[in-house]
Amino acid sequence: MQLIDGKSLAKKVQATVTTEVAQLKQEKNIVPGLAVILVGDDPASHAYVKMKAKACENVGVYSITHNMPDTISQDEIIATIEMMNNNPRIDGILVQLPLPKQIDTDKILEVIDPKKDVDGFHAYNVGRLVTGLDSFVPCTPLGVMKMFEEYDIELRGKDVCVVGASNIVGKPMASLLLNAEATVTVTHIYTKDLKAHTSKADIIVVGVGVAGLIKEDMVKEGAVVIDIGMNRIEDGSLVGDVDFPNVSPKCSYITPVPGGVGPMTIAMLLSNTLKSAKARA
Ligand code: GUN
């Protein structure tokens, strides 16, 4: 069993971004800029946004966070996004999700200029991803693809089971894998027999937020297991969606939690912001 070290791969990606950001500044006098819109006071969202801003600072990306109360109107959020769409210093716009209940998330995401949509959530980029055209790709699944590449994990012709069908993780993950010529099964909460699907898979990618969902008897000997889950359990520790102690001995490769996919998400956000700034250049 080999651990996939997301922490060190993320550092490697960030080092490359740092070099290219410096080059862009020197050659074109362009500093990539990221605008983050954060609504409400969800502690997890605040923690993520703080990590994103810190990561920007570390690689030389300019960032600004628009902190808004959860009483804010949809129109005010839209006005802020439009301001960022028209701001020439801003290459990337990220609206931290989830948004408060009274806000129509789909409507908000549609307002973001697709050329600045570094989260890849706009329908324009989703459509381009599904079609296999160049697009902004959501950061978490993009980070998983980077891991497959780094560890030379072949995807063509492989049976891959994606557990979870969210717009942020499962659906774009499935599109990327399909584009890489894998045979993809996507399961979700209404799937009748999850184990029947996972136990056949050469590769399992799981991101549903249920601690320990994937157990030893659900995984084929020698499988690759990618765990996108992040669950805080009673004793305060952070665990994934995979029962790591029991599943890991069966795997050829597995990601730990923490230190697996998590750090890759932020690294890919920086990479997408750089990509957008290069397009501006
Ligand atoms: N909430 C959970 N994951 C994400 C993400 O990747 N991007 C944004 N904007 N919000 C999230």
PDB file of C-alpha atoms and ligand atoms in Angstrom, residues 48 52 94-98 119 121 139-140 168 265, ligand 1:
ATOM      1  CA  TYR A  48     -11.578  27.791   4.362  1.00  0.00           C
ATOM      2  CA  LYS A  52      -7.432  30.481   0.595  1.00  0.00           C
ATOM      3  CA  LEU A  94     -15.044  32.664  -5.934  1.00  0.00           C
ATOM      4  CA  VAL A  95     -18.315  32.617  -4.036  1.00  0.00           C
ATOM      5  CA  GLN A  96     -17.835  30.412  -0.990  1.00  0.00           C
ATOM      6  CA  LEU A  97     -20.602  27.832  -0.711  1.00  0.00           C
ATOM      7  CA  PRO A  98     -23.000  27.076   0.862  1.00  0.00           C
ATOM      8  CA  ASP A 119     -14.222  27.418  -9.213  1.00  0.00           C
ATOM      9  CA  PHE A 121     -19.190  26.197 -11.203  1.00  0.00           C
ATOM     10  CA  CYS A 139     -10.620  22.592  -7.765  1.00  0.00           C
ATOM     11  CA  THR A 140     -11.196  19.399  -5.776  1.00  0.00           C
ATOM     12  CA  ILE A 168     -18.858  20.546  -6.654  1.00  0.00           C
ATOM     13  CA  THR A 265      -8.085  21.909  -3.498  1.00  0.00           C
TER      14      THR A 265
HETATM   15  N1  GUN B   1     -17.621  24.886  -0.466  1.00  0.00           N
HETATM   16  C1  GUN B   1     -17.107  23.653  -0.336  1.00  0.00           C
HETATM   17  N2  GUN B   1     -16.172  23.431  -1.282  1.00  0.00           N
HETATM   18  C2  GUN B   1     -16.102  24.558  -2.020  1.00  0.00           C
HETATM   19  C3  GUN B   1     -15.312  24.937  -3.135  1.00  0.00           C
HETATM   20  O1  GUN B   1     -14.486  24.198  -3.674  1.00  0.00           O
HETATM   21  N3  GUN B   1     -15.534  26.184  -3.600  1.00  0.00           N
HETATM   22  C4  GUN B   1     -16.440  27.024  -3.042  1.00  0.00           C
HETATM   23  N4  GUN B   1     -16.600  28.220  -3.587  1.00  0.00           N
HETATM   24  N5  GUN B   1     -17.182  26.706  -2.020  1.00  0.00           N
HETATM   25  C5  GUN B   1     -17.011  25.472  -1.506  1.00  0.00           C
END
